[in-house]
mmCIF file of C-alpha atoms and ligand atoms in Angstrom:
data_model
loop_
_atom_site.group_PDB
_atom_site.id
_atom_site.type_symbol
_atom_site.label_atom_id
_atom_site.label_comp_id
_atom_site.label_asym_id
_atom_site.label_seq_id
_atom_site.Cartn_x
_atom_site.Cartn_y
_atom_site.Cartn_z
ATOM 1 C CA UNK A 1 4.621 15.623 -8.309
ATOM 2 C CA UNK A 2 8.952 15.876 -8.749
ATOM 3 C CA UNK A 3 8.902 18.751 -6.391
ATOM 4 C CA UNK A 4 8.042 16.527 -3.077
ATOM 5 C CA UNK A 5 10.668 14.213 -1.760
ATOM 6 C CA UNK A 6 8.391 11.759 0.429
ATOM 7 C CA UNK A 7 11.041 10.711 2.448
ATOM 8 C CA UNK A 8 11.117 14.014 3.555
ATOM 9 C CA UNK A 9 7.604 13.818 4.185
ATOM 10 C CA UNK A 10 7.954 10.363 5.897
ATOM 11 C CA UNK A 11 10.459 11.849 8.345
ATOM 12 C CA UNK A 12 8.438 15.190 9.022
ATOM 13 C CA UNK A 13 5.387 13.041 10.295
ATOM 14 C CA UNK A 14 7.596 10.948 12.197
ATOM 15 C CA UNK A 15 8.760 14.100 13.992
ATOM 16 C CA UNK A 16 5.424 15.372 14.538
ATOM 17 C CA UNK A 17 3.980 12.186 16.350
ATOM 18 C CA UNK A 18 7.289 11.943 18.130
ATOM 19 C CA UNK A 19 6.960 15.650 19.450
ATOM 20 C CA UNK A 20 3.378 14.794 20.430
ATOM 21 C CA UNK A 21 4.599 11.237 22.228
ATOM 22 C CA UNK A 22 7.709 13.157 24.078
ATOM 23 C CA UNK A 23 10.043 10.797 22.489
ATOM 24 C CA UNK A 24 13.791 11.089 23.403
ATOM 25 C CA UNK A 25 16.204 12.140 20.553
ATOM 26 C CA UNK A 26 17.953 9.010 20.209
ATOM 27 C CA UNK A 27 14.608 6.986 19.559
ATOM 28 C CA UNK A 28 13.496 9.967 17.441
ATOM 29 C CA UNK A 29 16.870 9.870 15.188
ATOM 30 C CA UNK A 30 16.585 5.709 15.035
ATOM 31 C CA UNK A 31 13.056 6.114 13.932
ATOM 32 C CA UNK A 32 13.781 8.876 11.188
ATOM 33 C CA UNK A 33 16.355 6.699 9.067
ATOM 34 C CA UNK A 34 16.076 3.093 7.425
ATOM 35 C CA UNK A 35 18.038 0.379 9.955
ATOM 36 C CA UNK A 36 19.656 -1.113 6.517
ATOM 37 C CA UNK A 37 19.599 -0.313 2.870
ATOM 38 C CA UNK A 38 20.837 -2.454 0.167
ATOM 39 C CA UNK A 39 21.055 -0.711 -3.420
ATOM 40 C CA UNK A 40 22.035 -3.206 -6.470
ATOM 41 C CA UNK A 41 22.574 -3.380 -10.382
ATOM 42 C CA UNK A 42 20.906 -6.423 -12.055
ATOM 43 C CA UNK A 43 22.131 -6.956 -15.274
ATOM 44 C CA UNK A 44 19.748 -8.661 -17.488
ATOM 45 C CA UNK A 45 19.482 -10.717 -20.772
ATOM 46 C CA UNK A 46 16.859 -8.859 -23.287
ATOM 47 C CA UNK A 47 14.729 -10.412 -26.012
ATOM 48 C CA UNK A 48 16.731 -9.046 -28.744
ATOM 49 C CA UNK A 49 20.224 -10.695 -27.020
ATOM 50 C CA UNK A 50 21.305 -7.542 -25.722
ATOM 51 C CA UNK A 51 22.089 -6.830 -21.652
ATOM 52 C CA UNK A 52 20.718 -4.217 -19.647
ATOM 53 C CA UNK A 53 21.558 -2.985 -16.174
ATOM 54 C CA UNK A 54 18.693 -2.049 -14.043
ATOM 55 C CA UNK A 55 18.807 -0.268 -10.488
ATOM 56 C CA UNK A 56 17.579 -1.994 -8.018
ATOM 57 C CA UNK A 57 16.912 -1.107 -3.986
ATOM 58 C CA UNK A 58 15.553 -3.151 -0.773
ATOM 59 C CA UNK A 59 14.905 -1.242 2.357
ATOM 60 C CA UNK A 60 14.598 -2.428 5.745
ATOM 61 C CA UNK A 61 13.270 0.305 7.855
ATOM 62 C CA UNK A 62 12.517 -1.259 11.095
ATOM 63 C CA UNK A 63 13.424 -4.638 12.882
ATOM 64 C CA UNK A 64 11.891 -3.893 16.818
ATOM 65 C CA UNK A 65 8.702 -5.658 16.172
ATOM 66 C CA UNK A 66 9.415 -8.393 13.727
ATOM 67 C CA UNK A 67 11.033 -8.787 10.362
ATOM 68 C CA UNK A 68 10.830 -6.139 7.571
ATOM 69 C CA UNK A 69 7.877 -6.624 5.429
ATOM 70 C CA UNK A 70 6.621 -4.783 2.347
ATOM 71 C CA UNK A 71 6.161 -4.879 -1.109
ATOM 72 C CA UNK A 72 8.571 -4.374 -4.221
ATOM 73 C CA UNK A 73 7.786 -2.146 -6.774
ATOM 74 C CA UNK A 74 8.592 -1.900 -10.459
ATOM 75 C CA UNK A 75 8.648 1.878 -11.479
ATOM 76 C CA UNK A 76 10.305 4.029 -14.351
ATOM 77 C CA UNK A 77 10.231 6.794 -11.627
ATOM 78 C CA UNK A 78 11.642 5.034 -8.827
ATOM 79 C CA UNK A 79 14.083 6.565 -6.306
ATOM 80 C CA UNK A 80 15.913 5.500 -3.215
ATOM 81 C CA UNK A 81 14.221 7.955 -1.598
ATOM 82 C CA UNK A 82 10.435 6.777 -2.782
ATOM 83 C CA UNK A 83 11.241 3.588 -1.398
ATOM 84 C CA UNK A 84 12.815 5.179 1.897
ATOM 85 C CA UNK A 85 9.043 6.857 2.461
ATOM 86 C CA UNK A 86 7.258 3.553 1.364
ATOM 87 C CA UNK A 87 9.485 1.336 3.889
ATOM 88 C CA UNK A 88 9.089 4.017 6.804
ATOM 89 C CA UNK A 89 5.116 3.728 6.167
ATOM 90 C CA UNK A 90 5.347 0.095 6.164
ATOM 91 C CA UNK A 91 6.830 0.059 9.686
ATOM 92 C CA UNK A 92 3.556 1.992 10.712
ATOM 93 C CA UNK A 93 1.374 0.665 8.894
ATOM 94 C CA UNK A 94 2.150 -2.634 10.140
ATOM 95 C CA UNK A 95 2.271 -1.298 13.877
ATOM 96 C CA UNK A 96 -1.275 0.443 13.637
ATOM 97 C CA UNK A 97 -2.893 -2.794 12.668
ATOM 98 C CA UNK A 98 -0.628 -4.178 15.412
ATOM 99 C CA UNK A 99 0.935 -7.370 13.257
ATOM 100 C CA UNK A 100 4.248 -8.595 14.843
ATOM 101 C CA UNK A 101 6.045 -6.992 11.747
ATOM 102 C CA UNK A 102 8.221 -4.083 10.901
ATOM 103 C CA UNK A 103 8.569 -2.496 7.867
ATOM 104 C CA UNK A 104 10.516 -2.674 4.325
ATOM 105 C CA UNK A 105 10.243 -1.900 0.688
ATOM 106 C CA UNK A 106 11.940 -2.632 -2.290
ATOM 107 C CA UNK A 107 12.141 -1.377 -5.967
ATOM 108 C CA UNK A 108 13.292 -1.950 -9.187
ATOM 109 C CA UNK A 109 13.612 0.937 -11.675
ATOM 110 C CA UNK A 110 12.016 0.131 -14.693
ATOM 111 C CA UNK A 111 8.967 0.601 -16.915
ATOM 112 C CA UNK A 112 7.411 -3.019 -16.894
ATOM 113 C CA UNK A 113 5.064 -1.512 -19.410
ATOM 114 C CA UNK A 114 7.866 -1.952 -22.086
ATOM 115 C CA UNK A 115 9.481 -5.332 -21.118
ATOM 116 C CA UNK A 116 8.074 -8.694 -22.132
ATOM 117 C CA UNK A 117 7.141 -11.584 -19.890
ATOM 118 C CA UNK A 118 10.442 -13.448 -20.432
ATOM 119 C CA UNK A 119 12.584 -10.034 -19.726
ATOM 120 C CA UNK A 120 10.006 -9.485 -16.510
ATOM 121 C CA UNK A 121 10.964 -12.847 -15.521
ATOM 122 C CA UNK A 122 14.365 -12.501 -16.004
ATOM 123 C CA UNK A 123 14.546 -9.294 -14.323
ATOM 124 C CA UNK A 124 12.562 -10.742 -11.149
ATOM 125 C CA UNK A 125 15.259 -13.803 -10.970
ATOM 126 C CA UNK A 126 18.221 -11.344 -11.012
ATOM 127 C CA UNK A 127 16.593 -9.300 -8.461
ATOM 128 C CA UNK A 128 16.129 -12.060 -6.047
ATOM 129 C CA UNK A 129 19.699 -13.338 -7.067
ATOM 130 C CA UNK A 130 21.045 -9.671 -5.399
ATOM 131 C CA UNK A 131 19.120 -9.651 -2.109
ATOM 132 C CA UNK A 132 18.431 -13.404 -1.304
ATOM 133 C CA UNK A 133 20.878 -13.266 1.419
ATOM 134 C CA UNK A 134 19.198 -10.647 3.269
ATOM 135 C CA UNK A 135 15.190 -11.951 2.702
ATOM 136 C CA UNK A 136 13.784 -14.805 4.326
ATOM 137 C CA UNK A 137 10.561 -15.501 6.673
ATOM 138 C CA UNK A 138 12.348 -14.456 9.609
ATOM 139 C CA UNK A 139 14.581 -11.605 8.163
ATOM 140 C CA UNK A 140 12.240 -9.583 5.339
ATOM 141 C CA UNK A 141 9.184 -10.752 3.417
ATOM 142 C CA UNK A 142 8.308 -9.024 0.526
ATOM 143 C CA UNK A 143 5.145 -8.612 -1.406
ATOM 144 C CA UNK A 144 3.751 -7.265 -4.578
ATOM 145 C CA UNK A 145 3.338 -3.482 -4.929
ATOM 146 C CA UNK A 146 2.676 -1.027 -7.997
ATOM 147 C CA UNK A 147 3.245 -3.100 -11.045
ATOM 148 C CA UNK A 148 4.110 -6.399 -9.685
ATOM 149 C CA UNK A 149 1.801 -9.412 -8.933
ATOM 150 C CA UNK A 150 1.666 -13.123 -7.713
ATOM 151 C CA UNK A 151 2.985 -13.981 -10.977
ATOM 152 C CA UNK A 152 6.273 -11.499 -9.815
ATOM 153 C CA UNK A 153 6.089 -13.258 -6.701
ATOM 154 C CA UNK A 154 5.998 -17.006 -8.121
ATOM 155 C CA UNK A 155 8.965 -16.237 -9.836
ATOM 156 C CA UNK A 156 10.781 -14.563 -7.210
ATOM 157 C CA UNK A 157 9.956 -17.558 -4.619
ATOM 158 C CA UNK A 158 11.096 -20.415 -6.834
ATOM 159 C CA UNK A 159 14.470 -18.322 -7.491
ATOM 160 C CA UNK A 160 14.917 -17.897 -3.759
ATOM 161 C CA UNK A 161 14.305 -21.897 -3.260
ATOM 162 C CA UNK A 162 16.627 -22.542 -5.713
ATOM 163 C CA UNK A 163 19.362 -20.451 -4.170
ATOM 164 C CA UNK A 164 18.483 -21.790 -0.341
ATOM 165 C CA UNK A 165 17.610 -25.632 -1.605
ATOM 166 C CA UNK A 166 14.730 -25.761 0.833
ATOM 167 C CA UNK A 167 10.749 -25.133 0.431
ATOM 168 C CA UNK A 168 10.289 -21.729 1.771
ATOM 169 C CA UNK A 169 6.775 -20.288 0.658
ATOM 170 C CA UNK A 170 6.498 -18.002 3.701
ATOM 171 C CA UNK A 171 9.245 -15.926 2.150
ATOM 172 C CA UNK A 172 7.238 -14.050 -0.255
ATOM 173 C CA UNK A 173 3.178 -13.151 0.446
ATOM 174 C CA UNK A 174 0.600 -12.388 -2.414
ATOM 175 C CA UNK A 175 1.571 -15.936 -4.130
ATOM 176 C CA UNK A 176 -0.647 -17.604 -6.147
ATOM 177 C CA UNK A 177 -3.029 -19.980 -4.430
ATOM 178 C CA UNK A 178 -1.718 -23.109 -5.981
ATOM 179 C CA UNK A 179 1.727 -22.575 -4.368
ATOM 180 C CA UNK A 180 1.208 -21.334 -0.678
ATOM 181 C CA UNK A 181 -0.944 -18.187 -1.548
ATOM 182 C CA UNK A 182 -3.848 -17.335 0.811
ATOM 183 C CA UNK A 183 -7.619 -16.669 0.144
ATOM 184 C CA UNK A 184 -8.757 -13.764 0.442
ATOM 185 C CA UNK A 185 -5.565 -12.036 -0.385
ATOM 186 C CA UNK A 186 -5.970 -10.086 -3.835
ATOM 187 C CA UNK A 187 -8.768 -7.912 -2.497
ATOM 188 C CA UNK A 188 -7.461 -7.654 1.024
ATOM 189 C CA UNK A 189 -6.295 -3.695 0.640
ATOM 190 C CA UNK A 190 -9.484 -2.822 -0.938
ATOM 191 C CA UNK A 191 -11.621 -4.851 1.757
ATOM 192 C CA UNK A 192 -9.506 -3.389 4.481
ATOM 193 C CA UNK A 193 -10.228 0.517 2.928
ATOM 194 C CA UNK A 194 -14.005 -0.313 2.272
ATOM 195 C CA UNK A 195 -14.443 -1.421 5.606
ATOM 196 C CA UNK A 196 -12.707 1.592 7.231
ATOM 197 C CA UNK A 197 -14.950 3.824 4.998
ATOM 198 C CA UNK A 198 -18.074 1.467 6.823
ATOM 199 C CA UNK A 199 -16.687 2.742 10.289
ATOM 200 C CA UNK A 200 -16.286 6.219 9.416
ATOM 201 C CA UNK A 201 -19.791 6.571 7.477
ATOM 202 C CA UNK A 202 -20.837 5.063 10.774
ATOM 203 C CA UNK A 203 -19.364 7.921 12.846
ATOM 204 C CA UNK A 204 -19.794 10.754 10.652
ATOM 205 C CA UNK A 205 -23.295 9.761 9.593
ATOM 206 C CA UNK A 206 -22.322 9.855 5.916
ATOM 207 C CA UNK A 207 -24.554 7.883 3.609
ATOM 208 C CA UNK A 208 -22.735 4.579 2.681
ATOM 209 C CA UNK A 209 -24.380 4.392 -0.348
ATOM 210 C CA UNK A 210 -23.614 7.434 -1.804
ATOM 211 C CA UNK A 211 -21.285 8.801 -4.734
ATOM 212 C CA UNK A 212 -17.523 7.774 -4.894
ATOM 213 C CA UNK A 213 -14.757 8.245 -7.178
ATOM 214 C CA UNK A 214 -11.758 5.965 -7.857
ATOM 215 C CA UNK A 215 -8.399 7.779 -8.840
ATOM 216 C CA UNK A 216 -6.025 4.617 -10.110
ATOM 217 C CA UNK A 217 -7.643 1.526 -11.657
ATOM 218 C CA UNK A 218 -5.036 -1.133 -10.503
ATOM 219 C CA UNK A 219 -5.775 -4.257 -8.261
ATOM 220 C CA UNK A 220 -6.884 -1.717 -5.232
ATOM 221 C CA UNK A 221 -9.036 0.670 -7.115
ATOM 222 C CA UNK A 222 -10.958 -2.423 -9.330
ATOM 223 C CA UNK A 223 -11.229 -4.117 -6.181
ATOM 224 C CA UNK A 224 -13.000 -1.459 -3.872
ATOM 225 C CA UNK A 225 -15.327 -0.594 -6.707
ATOM 226 C CA UNK A 226 -16.343 -4.359 -6.470
ATOM 227 C CA UNK A 227 -16.657 -4.587 -2.665
ATOM 228 C CA UNK A 228 -19.071 -1.611 -2.320
ATOM 229 C CA UNK A 229 -22.390 -3.643 -2.683
ATOM 230 C CA UNK A 230 -21.018 -6.368 -0.673
ATOM 231 C CA UNK A 231 -19.700 -4.178 2.591
ATOM 232 C CA UNK A 232 -21.385 -1.215 2.321
ATOM 233 C CA UNK A 233 -24.651 -2.174 0.506
ATOM 234 C CA UNK A 234 -24.109 0.046 -2.663
ATOM 235 C CA UNK A 235 -22.974 3.163 -3.337
ATOM 236 C CA UNK A 236 -22.716 4.844 -6.913
ATOM 237 C CA UNK A 237 -19.181 5.058 -8.865
ATOM 238 C CA UNK A 238 -19.235 8.061 -10.856
ATOM 239 C CA UNK A 239 -15.550 8.477 -11.746
ATOM 240 C CA UNK A 240 -12.390 6.443 -12.366
ATOM 241 C CA UNK A 241 -9.466 7.388 -13.828
ATOM 242 C CA UNK A 242 -5.966 5.427 -14.511
ATOM 243 C CA UNK A 243 -2.518 6.501 -16.009
ATOM 244 C CA UNK A 244 -4.279 7.554 -19.425
ATOM 245 C CA UNK A 245 -7.143 9.118 -18.315
ATOM 246 C CA UNK A 246 -10.368 9.831 -16.036
ATOM 247 C CA UNK A 247 -13.912 8.857 -17.306
ATOM 248 C CA UNK A 248 -17.139 10.412 -15.638
ATOM 249 C CA UNK A 249 -20.891 9.393 -15.448
ATOM 250 C CA UNK A 250 -23.301 11.287 -12.979
ATOM 251 C CA UNK A 251 -25.563 8.320 -13.521
ATOM 252 C CA UNK A 252 -22.968 5.593 -12.211
ATOM 253 C CA UNK A 253 -20.976 3.105 -13.884
ATOM 254 C CA UNK A 254 -21.385 -0.862 -13.484
ATOM 255 C CA UNK A 255 -18.422 -1.494 -11.535
ATOM 256 C CA UNK A 256 -17.961 -5.101 -13.056
ATOM 257 C CA UNK A 257 -18.235 -3.645 -16.843
ATOM 258 C CA UNK A 258 -15.640 -1.124 -15.911
ATOM 259 C CA UNK A 259 -13.213 -3.724 -14.580
ATOM 260 C CA UNK A 260 -13.625 -6.287 -17.699
ATOM 261 C CA UNK A 261 -12.799 -3.146 -20.090
ATOM 262 C CA UNK A 262 -9.932 -2.257 -17.899
ATOM 263 C CA UNK A 263 -8.648 -5.931 -17.809
ATOM 264 C CA UNK A 264 -9.712 -6.099 -21.804
ATOM 265 C CA UNK A 265 -8.520 -3.163 -23.389
ATOM 266 C CA UNK A 266 -5.712 -1.722 -20.525
ATOM 267 C CA UNK A 267 -7.171 1.751 -19.672
ATOM 268 C CA UNK A 268 -10.568 3.068 -18.504
ATOM 269 C CA UNK A 269 -10.460 5.814 -20.797
ATOM 270 C CA UNK A 270 -12.547 4.144 -24.228
ATOM 271 C CA UNK A 271 -15.250 2.855 -21.817
ATOM 272 C CA UNK A 272 -18.277 3.319 -24.320
ATOM 273 C CA UNK A 273 -20.504 6.380 -23.528
ATOM 274 C CA UNK A 274 -18.247 7.854 -20.817
ATOM 275 C CA UNK A 275 -17.427 11.527 -20.140
ATOM 276 C CA UNK A 276 -13.909 12.322 -20.906
ATOM 277 C CA UNK A 277 -12.465 14.275 -17.099
ATOM 278 C CA UNK A 278 -8.901 15.481 -16.524
ATOM 279 C CA UNK A 279 -6.515 13.894 -14.035
ATOM 280 C CA UNK A 280 -7.185 17.052 -11.847
ATOM 281 C CA UNK A 281 -10.789 17.088 -12.344
ATOM 282 C CA UNK A 282 -11.823 13.537 -10.700
ATOM 283 C CA UNK A 283 -9.882 14.304 -7.367
ATOM 284 C CA UNK A 284 -12.230 17.804 -7.267
ATOM 285 C CA UNK A 285 -15.549 16.149 -7.824
ATOM 286 C CA UNK A 286 -18.491 16.381 -5.197
ATOM 287 C CA UNK A 287 -18.430 13.081 -3.784
ATOM 288 C CA UNK A 288 -19.046 10.848 -0.679
ATOM 289 C CA UNK A 289 -16.309 8.640 -0.668
ATOM 290 C CA UNK A 290 -12.787 9.532 -2.932
ATOM 291 C CA UNK A 291 -10.805 6.596 -3.368
ATOM 292 C CA UNK A 292 -6.933 7.923 -4.223
ATOM 293 C CA UNK A 293 -5.771 4.491 -5.326
ATOM 294 C CA UNK A 294 -2.874 5.619 -7.351
ATOM 295 C CA UNK A 295 0.926 7.308 -6.466
ATOM 296 C CA UNK A 296 2.002 9.527 -4.108
ATOM 297 C CA UNK A 297 1.413 13.413 -3.605
ATOM 298 C CA UNK A 298 -2.133 13.074 -5.521
ATOM 299 C CA UNK A 299 -3.396 15.575 -3.352
ATOM 300 C CA UNK A 300 -1.369 19.017 -2.144
ATOM 301 C CA UNK A 301 -1.681 22.178 -1.399
ATOM 302 C CA UNK A 302 -2.454 22.556 -4.818
ATOM 303 C CA UNK A 303 -5.702 21.169 -5.120
ATOM 304 C CA UNK A 304 -6.673 20.139 -1.225
ATOM 305 C CA UNK A 305 -8.661 23.761 -1.222
ATOM 306 C CA UNK A 306 -10.928 21.980 -4.032
ATOM 307 C CA UNK A 307 -11.362 18.631 -2.626
ATOM 308 C CA UNK A 308 -15.282 18.321 -2.317
ATOM 309 C CA UNK A 309 -15.362 14.810 -0.624
ATOM 310 C CA UNK A 310 -16.514 14.027 2.583
ATOM 311 C CA UNK A 311 -14.288 11.064 2.942
ATOM 312 C CA UNK A 312 -10.984 10.603 1.622
ATOM 313 C CA UNK A 313 -9.742 6.784 1.737
ATOM 314 C CA UNK A 314 -6.414 6.363 0.959
ATOM 315 C CA UNK A 315 -5.593 2.766 -1.054
ATOM 316 C CA UNK A 316 -2.402 4.614 -2.100
ATOM 317 C CA UNK A 317 0.802 4.958 0.021
ATOM 318 C CA UNK A 318 1.513 8.159 0.632
ATOM 319 C CA UNK A 319 -1.274 10.253 -1.762
ATOM 320 C CA UNK A 320 -1.533 13.645 0.506
ATOM 321 C CA UNK A 321 1.215 15.925 1.336
ATOM 322 C CA UNK A 322 1.698 17.402 4.819
ATOM 323 C CA UNK A 323 0.367 20.674 3.810
ATOM 324 C CA UNK A 324 -2.662 19.094 2.260
ATOM 325 C CA UNK A 325 -3.459 17.183 5.284
ATOM 326 C CA UNK A 326 -3.765 20.290 7.328
ATOM 327 C CA UNK A 327 -6.239 22.145 4.410
ATOM 328 C CA UNK A 328 -8.207 18.843 4.824
ATOM 329 C CA UNK A 329 -8.577 18.796 8.244
ATOM 330 C CA UNK A 330 -9.523 22.892 8.402
ATOM 331 C CA UNK A 331 -11.793 21.713 5.804
ATOM 332 C CA UNK A 332 -13.877 18.678 7.656
ATOM 333 C CA UNK A 333 -12.607 16.435 4.998
ATOM 334 C CA UNK A 334 -12.160 12.972 6.851
ATOM 335 C CA UNK A 335 -8.916 11.402 5.858
ATOM 336 C CA UNK A 336 -8.581 7.688 6.307
ATOM 337 C CA UNK A 337 -4.715 7.777 6.246
ATOM 338 C CA UNK A 338 -2.783 5.224 4.097
ATOM 339 C CA UNK A 339 -1.079 3.400 7.058
ATOM 340 C CA UNK A 340 -4.691 2.367 8.291
ATOM 341 C CA UNK A 341 -7.042 2.613 4.663
ATOM 342 C CA UNK A 342 -4.652 0.535 3.062
ATOM 343 C CA UNK A 343 -3.392 -1.858 6.009
ATOM 344 C CA UNK A 344 -5.629 -4.639 4.596
ATOM 345 C CA UNK A 345 -2.999 -5.807 2.207
ATOM 346 C CA UNK A 346 -0.325 -6.573 4.532
ATOM 347 C CA UNK A 347 -2.390 -7.667 7.176
ATOM 348 C CA UNK A 348 -3.522 -10.613 4.672
ATOM 349 C CA UNK A 349 -0.287 -10.849 4.092
ATOM 350 C CA UNK A 350 0.345 -11.676 7.643
ATOM 351 C CA UNK A 351 -2.316 -14.419 7.612
ATOM 352 C CA UNK A 352 -0.487 -15.699 4.687
ATOM 353 C CA UNK A 353 2.793 -16.221 6.280
ATOM 354 C CA UNK A 354 1.142 -17.521 9.464
ATOM 355 C CA UNK A 355 -0.722 -20.588 7.466
ATOM 356 C CA UNK A 356 2.531 -21.082 5.173
ATOM 357 C CA UNK A 357 4.619 -21.558 8.350
ATOM 358 C CA UNK A 358 2.072 -24.751 9.579
ATOM 359 C CA UNK A 359 0.996 -25.531 5.688
ATOM 360 C CA UNK A 360 -2.478 -25.551 6.721
ATOM 361 C CA UNK A 361 -4.838 -23.098 4.718
ATOM 362 C CA UNK A 362 -7.947 -21.404 5.921
ATOM 363 C CA UNK A 363 -11.126 -20.811 3.989
ATOM 364 C CA UNK A 364 -11.957 -17.326 3.079
ATOM 365 C CA UNK A 365 -14.574 -16.476 5.334
ATOM 366 C CA UNK A 366 -12.286 -17.105 8.436
ATOM 367 C CA UNK A 367 -9.747 -14.681 6.491
ATOM 368 C CA UNK A 368 -12.487 -12.076 5.561
ATOM 369 C CA UNK A 369 -13.519 -12.345 9.448
ATOM 370 C CA UNK A 370 -10.455 -11.807 11.050
ATOM 371 C CA UNK A 371 -9.309 -9.066 8.479
ATOM 372 C CA UNK A 372 -12.481 -7.201 9.333
ATOM 373 C CA UNK A 373 -11.947 -7.402 13.256
ATOM 374 C CA UNK A 374 -8.220 -6.049 12.551
ATOM 375 C CA UNK A 375 -9.154 -3.015 10.665
ATOM 376 C CA UNK A 376 -12.213 -2.214 12.883
ATOM 377 C CA UNK A 377 -10.159 -2.197 15.639
ATOM 378 C CA UNK A 378 -7.430 -0.121 14.433
ATOM 379 C CA UNK A 379 -9.917 2.179 12.811
ATOM 380 C CA UNK A 380 -11.238 3.273 16.352
ATOM 381 C CA UNK A 381 -7.877 2.874 17.986
ATOM 382 C CA UNK A 382 -6.949 5.742 15.617
ATOM 383 C CA UNK A 383 -10.413 7.428 15.933
ATOM 384 C CA UNK A 384 -9.697 7.556 20.055
ATOM 385 C CA UNK A 385 -5.676 9.173 19.450
ATOM 386 C CA UNK A 386 -7.481 11.708 17.427
ATOM 387 C CA UNK A 387 -9.813 13.066 19.859
ATOM 388 C CA UNK A 388 -7.153 12.459 22.775
ATOM 389 C CA UNK A 389 -4.952 14.235 21.007
ATOM 390 C CA UNK A 390 -6.721 16.539 18.802
ATOM 391 C CA UNK A 391 -4.869 16.397 16.030
ATOM 392 C CA UNK A 392 -5.706 15.072 12.257
ATOM 393 C CA UNK A 393 -6.427 11.631 11.506
ATOM 394 C CA UNK A 394 -2.881 10.883 9.617
ATOM 395 C CA UNK A 395 -0.811 12.187 12.861
ATOM 396 C CA UNK A 396 -3.321 10.015 14.963
ATOM 397 C CA UNK A 397 -2.464 7.186 13.068
ATOM 398 C CA UNK A 398 1.252 7.905 13.531
ATOM 399 C CA UNK A 399 0.820 8.375 16.921
ATOM 400 C CA UNK A 400 -0.600 5.059 17.282
ATOM 401 C CA UNK A 401 2.239 3.490 15.103
ATOM 402 C CA UNK A 402 5.406 5.380 15.821
ATOM 403 C CA UNK A 403 4.244 4.432 19.782
ATOM 404 C CA UNK A 404 4.169 0.765 19.552
ATOM 405 C CA UNK A 405 7.673 0.547 17.438
ATOM 406 C CA UNK A 406 9.508 3.223 19.987
ATOM 407 C CA UNK A 407 8.158 0.892 22.769
ATOM 408 C CA UNK A 408 9.267 -2.378 21.369
ATOM 409 C CA UNK A 409 12.737 -0.206 20.637
ATOM 410 C CA UNK A 410 12.952 0.563 24.386
ATOM 411 C CA UNK A 411 11.892 -2.879 25.354
ATOM 412 C CA UNK A 412 14.810 -4.392 23.476
ATOM 413 C CA UNK A 413 17.103 -1.926 25.272
ATOM 414 C CA UNK A 414 18.081 0.171 21.851
ATOM 415 C CA UNK A 415 17.713 3.254 23.377
HETATM 416 N N1 LIG B 501 2.533 -3.342 -1.266
HETATM 417 C C1 LIG B 501 1.574 -3.547 0.013
HETATM 418 C C2 LIG B 501 1.242 -2.350 0.879
HETATM 419 O O1 LIG B 501 1.955 -1.125 0.431
HETATM 420 C C3 LIG B 501 1.367 -4.782 0.755
HETATM 421 C C4 LIG B 501 2.847 -5.190 1.568
HETATM 422 C C5 LIG B 501 2.724 -6.686 2.003
HETATM 423 O O2 LIG B 501 1.941 -7.280 2.131
HETATM 424 O O3 LIG B 501 3.830 -6.641 2.709
HETATM 425 O O4 LIG B 501 0.647 -2.325 1.771
#
């Protein structure tokens, strides 16, 4: 995993899309780097009385279409280049679903599994004290990402409002419902992804009730399992994994039981009666749909040749390397790229911002309906670009996203 620099991957993807779009040199250079970056050190009081220093970042990649938007992750292996890459991908993601937003991302280098609830709260508040000046509903709107959640957003919003002395819920999204969150945000990433699978099954003639596997069983992975029945009318979940292990059952798992087990024990590994498989094997199973829902670079040139899934729906950010994209395309595997497949989360985040701005909240059905419309439309615009340009789906999605951002830069007179 370490051998790939995700930011170089992201830059390469921009360069390829720019070439197909015949963009001028200045535009390509502008879109190849973040517009603004912050790095800071956060002193945090630990439960034992000691003080620990954490390194943290917020990267605002592009503002041409609107304020920066993207999650904050807490992860021990975080690097500034990973966050640059993730901020770049957020920029194309918001553009692919046509939201009036730019892209950004934040991160704190830490192992949240080793921090107490109080230490996590202290860390979240310290992060906001460091970046408060640079975020806001009209500047940059963070949200959860890997190992952060609505509780993290609640602490962060509280710290922010304390600093600015005013009610300002729209500064964060995916907040708890009671304090300005929206219906339908918790399962939005998965709902968007499964919706794109539904559209892909129609075009490709793949059985929507077939076998599927989920690599990574955090929020997005769990919700995808629970939504298969509702959106696709069924399907057999034959394998799941998390950071501690992977399990397989050819007869299919009951998604609800698996989620309950994960939430009570912290892992899927110990699920009764399941066959243990390796982290490599889960990606190589003979399934109709594979959901990579963990971290970057899971599918590379080392294993792409062995992927047997008909559809790969990327709920994670950056799970496939550029080399693997070419291999999968040649093999006829239909990849629904992250900037499309995982765009449901930020789409409902945008709906949350809209509701916060006029303090009037929609019911769940309306959120679901509007999310479905956005993702269905985005899927078909990417599909159309793929046919027109004769390129693999990620490049097609990049072409759609980069073209929209480049146009906004031009209209503003930047290039
Ligand atoms: N972290 C999510 C993503 O990568 C959501 C971002 C957001 O809602 O701003 O898409």
